[in-house]
């Protein structure tokens, strides 16, 4: 409780989530146990099962591109935007040097300011403006505090150089220079389910993905399923899941149409092949990762040594979650496994405990009536 009081304000308690361990994950030829903090039924089991399918085919191949974040500085009140842009670029080295003075420890670890970019935004509700992008290497930190400190320090110098007025100075959560990618290939025969041969299941999965590729109504739910897995690992490891969510959904809409974050196809050998790419701003140092004792345990369980490695595991979890959801949707429907677990929640909500909860849940699944009122009736009958 005392630790929680230091992490937030007006603290009156702590709020727990179930913490599970996803198994069967093999990423870049290394095995991982993956902590996942989530209250939604079937997520951990689904990820573990999909990882088992992928593992039999060699596991996930994943990479994280870099640890670069973007800090933005908004400059208003300029008469000559092109001229002001050139003035800032001419002072690039001076600006980068000031940014690097803000965190000599991070610079000593090989991080710090890498580049300066200046965008002209000619039309906004507030009129034309410049937006300065500070490209900042955060190494093994998520980097929000380091980036925000750097752009705050640059604001007076930007005003001096341009004669304009700086308003916003803050990082961007569209971390498109910090992408994580994963790929998985599964032999079609491994996908067989409920009387359907594996080739048909693979084709159904590709057809199901196709709707998410073009329709934002489907893509929103498709991507939510991906984030079920990703967010659960982010929460367990003390990372900012809201930042990654924001970046993921912005990245999904980068073409102007909100689309699927993943792709699925069948290769020339008949394997089902999936890929997933999204911004992944995560850290293993700083923030809650070093303050929350549960997050520290989760990172030790995973055994990751760098933020890049953590990002690679997390994006593999997202792809596994997507595979599990698409396979269920394309065959038995999403509700079968989900509702079996949901029945337990209904039983507990109705007052059942221990073995009684299991018996009530089993009866509701058998009857295919999973509602609180029925759970209450069964608790009364079976108590």
CSV table of C-alpha atoms in Angstrom, one decimal:
chain,number,residue,atom,x,y,z
A,1,UNK,CA,0.0,0.0,0.0
A,2,UNK,CA,2.8,2.4,0.8
A,3,UNK,CA,4.4,1.7,-2.6
A,4,UNK,CA,1.1,2.3,-4.4
A,5,UNK,CA,0.7,5.6,-2.5
A,6,UNK,CA,4.0,6.7,-4.2
A,7,UNK,CA,2.9,5.7,-7.6
A,8,UNK,CA,-0.4,7.6,-7.9
A,9,UNK,CA,-2.6,10.1,-6.0
A,10,UNK,CA,-5.5,9.8,-3.6
A,11,UNK,CA,-4.7,6.2,-3.2
A,12,UNK,CA,-7.3,4.2,-1.2
A,13,UNK,CA,-6.2,0.7,-2.2
A,14,UNK,CA,-4.8,-1.5,-4.9
A,15,UNK,CA,-6.8,-3.3,-7.7
A,16,UNK,CA,-5.8,-6.8,-8.6
A,17,UNK,CA,-6.0,-8.7,-11.9
A,18,UNK,CA,-5.5,-12.4,-12.6
A,19,UNK,CA,-1.9,-13.1,-13.5
A,20,UNK,CA,-1.4,-16.1,-15.8
A,21,UNK,CA,1.6,-17.6,-17.6
A,22,UNK,CA,1.3,-18.3,-21.3
A,23,UNK,CA,3.3,-21.3,-22.3
A,24,UNK,CA,4.7,-22.9,-25.5
A,25,UNK,CA,6.3,-19.6,-26.8
A,26,UNK,CA,9.4,-20.0,-28.9
A,27,UNK,CA,10.7,-16.7,-30.3
A,28,UNK,CA,13.9,-16.5,-32.3
A,29,UNK,CA,14.9,-20.0,-31.2
A,30,UNK,CA,14.5,-19.2,-27.5
A,31,UNK,CA,11.8,-20.5,-25.2
A,32,UNK,CA,9.8,-18.1,-23.0
A,33,UNK,CA,7.2,-18.2,-20.2
A,34,UNK,CA,5.1,-15.1,-20.7
A,35,UNK,CA,3.3,-13.5,-17.8
A,36,UNK,CA,-0.1,-12.0,-18.8
A,37,UNK,CA,-2.3,-9.9,-16.5
A,38,UNK,CA,-5.9,-9.9,-17.8
A,39,UNK,CA,-9.4,-10.5,-16.5
A,40,UNK,CA,-10.9,-11.7,-19.8
A,41,UNK,CA,-11.5,-15.5,-20.0
A,42,UNK,CA,-9.7,-17.7,-22.6
A,43,UNK,CA,-7.0,-15.2,-23.6
A,44,UNK,CA,-4.1,-16.9,-21.9
A,45,UNK,CA,-5.3,-20.4,-22.9
A,46,UNK,CA,-5.8,-19.2,-26.5
A,47,UNK,CA,-2.4,-17.6,-26.8
A,48,UNK,CA,-0.7,-20.8,-25.3
A,49,UNK,CA,-2.5,-23.1,-27.8
A,50,UNK,CA,-1.7,-20.9,-30.8
A,51,UNK,CA,1.9,-20.7,-29.6
A,52,UNK,CA,2.0,-24.5,-29.5
A,53,UNK,CA,0.9,-24.7,-33.1
A,54,UNK,CA,3.6,-22.3,-34.2
A,55,UNK,CA,6.2,-23.9,-32.0
A,56,UNK,CA,5.7,-27.2,-33.8
A,57,UNK,CA,6.7,-25.4,-37.0
A,58,UNK,CA,9.8,-23.8,-35.5
A,59,UNK,CA,8.4,-20.9,-33.5
A,60,UNK,CA,8.0,-17.2,-34.1
A,61,UNK,CA,10.6,-15.1,-35.9
A,62,UNK,CA,10.5,-11.5,-34.5
A,63,UNK,CA,12.5,-8.3,-34.6
A,64,UNK,CA,12.4,-4.9,-33.1
A,65,UNK,CA,13.7,-2.1,-35.4
A,66,UNK,CA,15.2,0.3,-32.9
A,67,UNK,CA,14.6,2.2,-29.7
A,68,UNK,CA,13.9,5.6,-31.3
A,69,UNK,CA,11.1,7.8,-30.0
A,70,UNK,CA,9.8,11.1,-31.3
A,71,UNK,CA,9.4,14.3,-29.3
A,72,UNK,CA,7.3,17.0,-30.8
A,73,UNK,CA,7.6,20.8,-30.4
A,74,UNK,CA,4.8,22.9,-31.8
A,75,UNK,CA,5.8,26.4,-33.1
A,76,UNK,CA,3.1,29.1,-33.7
A,77,UNK,CA,3.1,32.7,-34.8
A,78,UNK,CA,5.5,32.4,-37.7
A,79,UNK,CA,5.3,34.6,-40.8
A,80,UNK,CA,7.9,32.6,-42.9
A,81,UNK,CA,7.5,28.9,-42.3
A,82,UNK,CA,10.0,27.7,-44.9
A,83,UNK,CA,12.6,30.2,-43.6
A,84,UNK,CA,12.1,29.2,-40.0
A,85,UNK,CA,12.4,25.6,-40.9
A,86,UNK,CA,15.7,26.2,-42.6
A,87,UNK,CA,16.9,28.2,-39.6
A,88,UNK,CA,16.2,25.3,-37.2
A,89,UNK,CA,17.9,22.8,-39.5
A,90,UNK,CA,20.9,25.0,-39.7
A,91,UNK,CA,21.1,24.9,-35.8
A,92,UNK,CA,20.6,21.1,-35.8
A,93,UNK,CA,23.9,20.2,-34.0
A,94,UNK,CA,23.4,22.9,-31.4
A,95,UNK,CA,19.8,21.7,-30.6
A,96,UNK,CA,20.9,18.1,-30.4
A,97,UNK,CA,23.7,19.0,-28.0
A,98,UNK,CA,21.3,20.8,-25.7
A,99,UNK,CA,19.0,17.8,-25.8
A,100,UNK,CA,21.8,15.5,-24.9
A,101,UNK,CA,22.8,17.6,-21.9
A,102,UNK,CA,19.5,16.7,-20.2
A,103,UNK,CA,20.4,13.0,-19.6
A,104,UNK,CA,24.1,12.3,-19.5
A,105,UNK,CA,23.5,8.9,-18.0
A,106,UNK,CA,21.4,7.8,-21.0
A,107,UNK,CA,23.9,9.3,-23.4
A,108,UNK,CA,26.6,7.4,-21.6
A,109,UNK,CA,24.7,4.2,-22.2
A,110,UNK,CA,24.6,4.9,-26.0
A,111,UNK,CA,21.3,6.7,-26.1
A,112,UNK,CA,20.2,10.3,-26.6
A,113,UNK,CA,19.3,12.7,-29.3
A,114,UNK,CA,19.9,11.3,-32.8
A,115,UNK,CA,18.2,13.7,-35.3
A,116,UNK,CA,16.1,16.8,-35.8
A,117,UNK,CA,13.3,17.0,-38.3
A,118,UNK,CA,11.1,20.0,-39.0
A,119,UNK,CA,7.6,19.7,-40.6
A,120,UNK,CA,5.6,22.5,-42.1
A,121,UNK,CA,1.9,22.1,-41.3
A,122,UNK,CA,0.2,24.8,-43.5
A,123,UNK,CA,-3.4,24.2,-42.6
A,124,UNK,CA,-4.8,23.6,-39.1
A,125,UNK,CA,-7.7,25.1,-37.1
A,126,UNK,CA,-5.1,27.4,-35.4
A,127,UNK,CA,-3.5,28.4,-38.7
A,128,UNK,CA,-0.1,27.4,-40.1
A,129,UNK,CA,2.6,26.1,-37.8
A,130,UNK,CA,5.9,24.3,-37.6
A,131,UNK,CA,6.3,21.0,-35.8
A,132,UNK,CA,9.8,20.0,-34.8
A,133,UNK,CA,10.5,16.3,-34.3
A,134,UNK,CA,13.3,15.3,-32.0
A,135,UNK,CA,14.4,11.8,-32.7
A,136,UNK,CA,15.6,10.3,-29.4
A,137,UNK,CA,17.2,6.9,-28.7
A,138,UNK,CA,15.8,5.6,-25.4
A,139,UNK,CA,17.7,2.3,-25.3
A,140,UNK,CA,16.1,0.0,-22.7
A,141,UNK,CA,13.6,2.6,-21.3
A,142,UNK,CA,10.2,3.3,-22.7
A,143,UNK,CA,11.5,6.9,-22.8
A,144,UNK,CA,8.5,9.2,-22.1
A,145,UNK,CA,10.2,11.1,-19.3
A,146,UNK,CA,13.6,11.4,-21.1
A,147,UNK,CA,11.9,12.7,-24.4
A,148,UNK,CA,9.6,15.1,-22.6
A,149,UNK,CA,12.5,16.5,-20.6
A,150,UNK,CA,14.6,17.0,-23.8
A,151,UNK,CA,11.9,18.8,-25.7
A,152,UNK,CA,11.0,21.0,-22.7
A,153,UNK,CA,14.7,22.1,-22.6
A,154,UNK,CA,14.7,22.8,-26.4
A,155,UNK,CA,11.6,25.1,-26.3
A,156,UNK,CA,13.4,28.4,-25.4
A,157,UNK,CA,16.1,27.8,-28.0
A,158,UNK,CA,13.5,27.0,-30.7
A,159,UNK,CA,11.8,30.3,-29.9
A,160,UNK,CA,15.1,32.2,-30.0
A,161,UNK,CA,16.0,30.7,-33.4
A,162,UNK,CA,12.5,31.2,-35.1
A,163,UNK,CA,11.0,34.1,-33.3
A,164,UNK,CA,7.9,32.1,-32.9
A,165,UNK,CA,5.9,30.8,-29.9
A,166,UNK,CA,6.4,27.3,-28.6
A,167,UNK,CA,3.2,25.7,-27.2
A,168,UNK,CA,3.2,21.9,-27.0
A,169,UNK,CA,6.4,20.0,-26.0
A,170,UNK,CA,5.7,16.3,-25.7
A,171,UNK,CA,6.5,12.9,-27.1
A,172,UNK,CA,4.4,11.2,-29.7
A,173,UNK,CA,2.9,7.8,-29.0
A,174,UNK,CA,2.9,7.0,-32.8
A,175,UNK,CA,6.3,5.5,-32.3
A,176,UNK,CA,6.7,4.5,-36.0
A,177,UNK,CA,10.5,4.5,-35.7
A,178,UNK,CA,10.2,1.8,-33.0
A,179,UNK,CA,8.4,-1.0,-34.7
A,180,UNK,CA,8.2,-4.6,-33.7
A,181,UNK,CA,7.5,-7.4,-36.2
A,182,UNK,CA,6.7,-11.1,-35.9
A,183,UNK,CA,6.1,-13.9,-38.4
A,184,UNK,CA,4.7,-17.4,-38.0
A,185,UNK,CA,4.2,-20.2,-40.4
A,186,UNK,CA,1.9,-23.2,-39.5
A,187,UNK,CA,1.5,-26.3,-41.7
A,188,UNK,CA,-2.2,-26.5,-42.8
A,189,UNK,CA,-2.7,-30.0,-41.5
A,190,UNK,CA,-2.0,-28.7,-37.9
A,191,UNK,CA,-5.1,-26.5,-38.1
A,192,UNK,CA,-7.6,-29.2,-38.6
A,193,UNK,CA,-10.6,-28.9,-36.2
A,194,UNK,CA,-14.1,-30.3,-35.7
A,195,UNK,CA,-14.2,-32.3,-38.9
A,196,UNK,CA,-12.7,-29.6,-41.0
A,197,UNK,CA,-9.4,-30.5,-42.8
A,198,UNK,CA,-6.5,-28.2,-42.1
A,199,UNK,CA,-6.4,-26.7,-45.7
A,200,UNK,CA,-10.0,-25.6,-45.4
A,201,UNK,CA,-9.3,-24.1,-42.0
A,202,UNK,CA,-6.3,-22.2,-43.4
A,203,UNK,CA,-8.4,-20.8,-46.3
A,204,UNK,CA,-11.1,-19.8,-43.9
A,205,UNK,CA,-8.6,-17.9,-41.7
A,206,UNK,CA,-7.3,-16.0,-44.8
A,207,UNK,CA,-10.8,-15.2,-45.8
A,208,UNK,CA,-11.7,-14.0,-42.3
A,209,UNK,CA,-8.6,-11.8,-42.3
A,210,UNK,CA,-9.6,-10.3,-45.7
A,211,UNK,CA,-12.5,-8.5,-44.1
A,212,UNK,CA,-10.3,-6.8,-41.5
A,213,UNK,CA,-8.0,-5.7,-44.3
A,214,UNK,CA,-10.7,-3.5,-45.9
A,215,UNK,CA,-13.4,-2.9,-43.3
A,216,UNK,CA,-12.8,-0.7,-40.3
A,217,UNK,CA,-15.8,-2.2,-38.4
A,218,UNK,CA,-14.2,-5.6,-38.5
A,219,UNK,CA,-10.6,-4.3,-38.2
A,220,UNK,CA,-11.4,-2.7,-34.9
A,221,UNK,CA,-12.4,-6.0,-33.4
A,222,UNK,CA,-9.7,-7.9,-35.1
A,223,UNK,CA,-7.0,-5.5,-33.7
A,224,UNK,CA,-8.7,-5.6,-30.3
A,225,UNK,CA,-8.0,-9.3,-30.2
A,226,UNK,CA,-4.4,-8.7,-31.0
A,227,UNK,CA,-4.2,-6.2,-28.2
A,228,UNK,CA,-5.8,-8.6,-25.8
A,229,UNK,CA,-2.5,-10.5,-25.8
A,230,UNK,CA,-0.2,-7.5,-26.1
A,231,UNK,CA,-1.8,-5.4,-23.3
A,232,UNK,CA,-1.8,-8.3,-20.9
A,233,UNK,CA,2.0,-8.7,-21.2
A,234,UNK,CA,2.4,-4.9,-21.0
A,235,UNK,CA,0.4,-4.7,-17.8
A,236,UNK,CA,2.3,-7.6,-16.2
A,237,UNK,CA,5.6,-6.1,-17.0
A,238,UNK,CA,4.7,-2.6,-15.8
A,239,UNK,CA,4.7,-1.0,-19.2
A,240,UNK,CA,2.4,1.8,-20.5
A,241,UNK,CA,-0.3,-0.3,-22.3
A,242,UNK,CA,-2.2,2.9,-23.1
A,243,UNK,CA,0.7,4.3,-25.0
A,244,UNK,CA,1.2,1.2,-27.0
A,245,UNK,CA,-2.6,1.0,-27.7
A,246,UNK,CA,-2.6,4.6,-29.0
A,247,UNK,CA,0.4,3.9,-31.2
A,248,UNK,CA,-1.1,0.6,-32.6
A,249,UNK,CA,-4.4,2.1,-33.6
A,250,UNK,CA,-2.8,5.2,-35.1
A,251,UNK,CA,-0.5,2.9,-37.1
A,252,UNK,CA,-3.4,0.8,-38.2
A,253,UNK,CA,-4.9,4.0,-39.8
A,254,UNK,CA,-1.7,5.3,-41.4
A,255,UNK,CA,-3.0,4.7,-44.9
A,256,UNK,CA,-6.1,6.8,-44.2
A,257,UNK,CA,-8.3,3.7,-43.7
A,258,UNK,CA,-8.3,1.9,-40.4
A,259,UNK,CA,-7.1,-1.7,-41.2
A,260,UNK,CA,-5.8,-4.9,-39.8
A,261,UNK,CA,-2.4,-4.7,-38.0
A,262,UNK,CA,-1.7,-8.3,-39.1
A,263,UNK,CA,-1.7,-10.1,-42.5
A,264,UNK,CA,-2.5,-13.8,-43.3
A,265,UNK,CA,-1.8,-15.7,-46.4
A,266,UNK,CA,-1.0,-19.3,-47.7
A,267,UNK,CA,2.5,-19.8,-49.1
A,268,UNK,CA,3.5,-21.9,-52.0
A,269,UNK,CA,4.1,-24.9,-49.6
A,270,UNK,CA,0.5,-24.7,-48.3
A,271,UNK,CA,1.5,-23.2,-44.9
A,272,UNK,CA,-0.6,-20.6,-43.2
A,273,UNK,CA,1.7,-17.6,-42.8
A,274,UNK,CA,0.9,-14.6,-40.5
A,275,UNK,CA,2.8,-11.4,-39.9
A,276,UNK,CA,2.2,-8.6,-37.4
A,277,UNK,CA,3.9,-5.2,-37.3
A,278,UNK,CA,3.1,-2.3,-34.9
A,279,UNK,CA,4.9,0.4,-32.8
A,280,UNK,CA,6.2,-1.1,-29.6
A,281,UNK,CA,7.5,1.5,-27.1
A,282,UNK,CA,8.4,-0.7,-24.1
A,283,UNK,CA,11.1,-0.6,-21.5
A,284,UNK,CA,12.7,-2.8,-18.8
A,285,UNK,CA,14.2,0.1,-16.8
A,286,UNK,CA,12.5,3.1,-15.3
A,287,UNK,CA,8.9,3.8,-14.6
A,288,UNK,CA,6.7,1.1,-13.1
A,289,UNK,CA,9.0,-1.6,-14.3
A,290,UNK,CA,11.4,-0.7,-11.5
A,291,UNK,CA,8.8,0.4,-8.9
A,292,UNK,CA,6.1,-2.3,-9.1
A,293,UNK,CA,7.3,-5.5,-7.5
A,294,UNK,CA,5.0,-7.7,-9.6
A,295,UNK,CA,6.5,-6.2,-12.8
A,296,UNK,CA,10.0,-7.0,-11.6
A,297,UNK,CA,9.0,-10.6,-11.0
A,298,UNK,CA,7.3,-10.8,-14.4
A,299,UNK,CA,10.4,-9.6,-16.2
A,300,UNK,CA,12.6,-12.1,-14.3
A,301,UNK,CA,10.2,-14.9,-15.3
A,302,UNK,CA,10.5,-13.9,-18.9
A,303,UNK,CA,14.2,-13.6,-18.7
A,304,UNK,CA,14.5,-10.8,-21.2
A,305,UNK,CA,17.7,-8.8,-21.2
A,306,UNK,CA,16.8,-5.8,-23.4
A,307,UNK,CA,13.7,-3.7,-24.3
A,308,UNK,CA,14.2,-4.9,-27.8
A,309,UNK,CA,13.9,-8.6,-26.7
A,310,UNK,CA,10.8,-7.7,-24.7
A,311,UNK,CA,9.2,-6.1,-27.7
A,312,UNK,CA,9.9,-9.2,-29.8
A,313,UNK,CA,8.2,-11.5,-27.4
A,314,UNK,CA,5.2,-9.2,-27.0
A,315,UNK,CA,4.6,-8.9,-30.7
A,316,UNK,CA,4.8,-12.7,-31.0
A,317,UNK,CA,2.1,-12.9,-28.3
A,318,UNK,CA,-0.1,-10.5,-30.3
A,319,UNK,CA,0.3,-12.7,-33.4
A,320,UNK,CA,-0.5,-15.8,-31.4
A,321,UNK,CA,-3.6,-14.2,-30.0
A,322,UNK,CA,-4.7,-13.2,-33.5
A,323,UNK,CA,-4.2,-16.7,-34.8
A,324,UNK,CA,-6.2,-18.3,-32.0
A,325,UNK,CA,-9.1,-15.8,-32.5
A,326,UNK,CA,-9.2,-16.3,-36.3
A,327,UNK,CA,-9.1,-20.0,-36.1
A,328,UNK,CA,-12.0,-20.1,-33.6
A,329,UNK,CA,-14.0,-17.6,-35.6
A,330,UNK,CA,-13.4,-19.5,-38.8
A,331,UNK,CA,-14.5,-22.8,-37.3
A,332,UNK,CA,-16.4,-23.3,-34.1
A,333,UNK,CA,-17.2,-19.7,-33.4
A,334,UNK,CA,-15.6,-17.5,-30.8
A,335,UNK,CA,-18.2,-18.2,-28.1
A,336,UNK,CA,-17.6,-21.9,-27.5
A,337,UNK,CA,-14.4,-21.7,-25.5
A,338,UNK,CA,-15.0,-18.2,-24.3
A,339,UNK,CA,-18.4,-19.0,-22.8
A,340,UNK,CA,-17.2,-22.1,-21.0
A,341,UNK,CA,-14.9,-19.9,-19.0
A,342,UNK,CA,-17.5,-17.2,-18.8
A,343,UNK,CA,-19.8,-19.7,-17.1
A,344,UNK,CA,-17.5,-20.0,-14.2
A,345,UNK,CA,-17.6,-16.2,-13.7
A,346,UNK,CA,-21.4,-16.4,-13.7
A,347,UNK,CA,-21.4,-19.2,-11.2
A,348,UNK,CA,-19.1,-17.2,-8.8
A,349,UNK,CA,-21.2,-14.1,-9.3
A,350,UNK,CA,-24.3,-16.1,-8.3
A,351,UNK,CA,-22.6,-17.1,-5.0
A,352,UNK,CA,-21.1,-20.5,-5.9
A,353,UNK,CA,-17.7,-21.3,-4.4
A,354,UNK,CA,-15.2,-24.1,-4.8
A,355,UNK,CA,-16.5,-27.3,-6.4
A,356,UNK,CA,-20.0,-25.9,-6.6
A,357,UNK,CA,-18.9,-23.2,-9.0
A,358,UNK,CA,-17.4,-25.9,-11.3
A,359,UNK,CA,-20.6,-27.9,-11.1
A,360,UNK,CA,-22.9,-24.9,-11.8
A,361,UNK,CA,-20.7,-23.8,-14.7
A,362,UNK,CA,-20.7,-27.3,-16.2
A,363,UNK,CA,-24.5,-27.5,-16.0
A,364,UNK,CA,-24.9,-24.2,-17.8
A,365,UNK,CA,-22.5,-25.2,-20.5
A,366,UNK,CA,-24.4,-28.5,-21.0
A,367,UNK,CA,-27.7,-26.5,-21.2
A,368,UNK,CA,-26.1,-23.8,-23.3
A,369,UNK,CA,-27.8,-21.3,-21.1
A,370,UNK,CA,-25.1,-19.1,-19.5
A,371,UNK,CA,-26.8,-16.3,-17.6
A,372,UNK,CA,-26.7,-14.9,-14.1
A,373,UNK,CA,-30.4,-15.8,-13.4
A,374,UNK,CA,-29.8,-19.4,-14.4
A,375,UNK,CA,-26.7,-19.6,-12.3
A,376,UNK,CA,-28.6,-18.3,-9.3
A,377,UNK,CA,-31.3,-21.0,-9.9
A,378,UNK,CA,-28.7,-23.7,-10.1
A,379,UNK,CA,-26.9,-22.5,-7.0
A,380,UNK,CA,-30.2,-22.8,-5.1
A,381,UNK,CA,-30.9,-26.3,-6.5
A,382,UNK,CA,-27.4,-27.7,-5.9
A,383,UNK,CA,-26.4,-26.1,-2.6
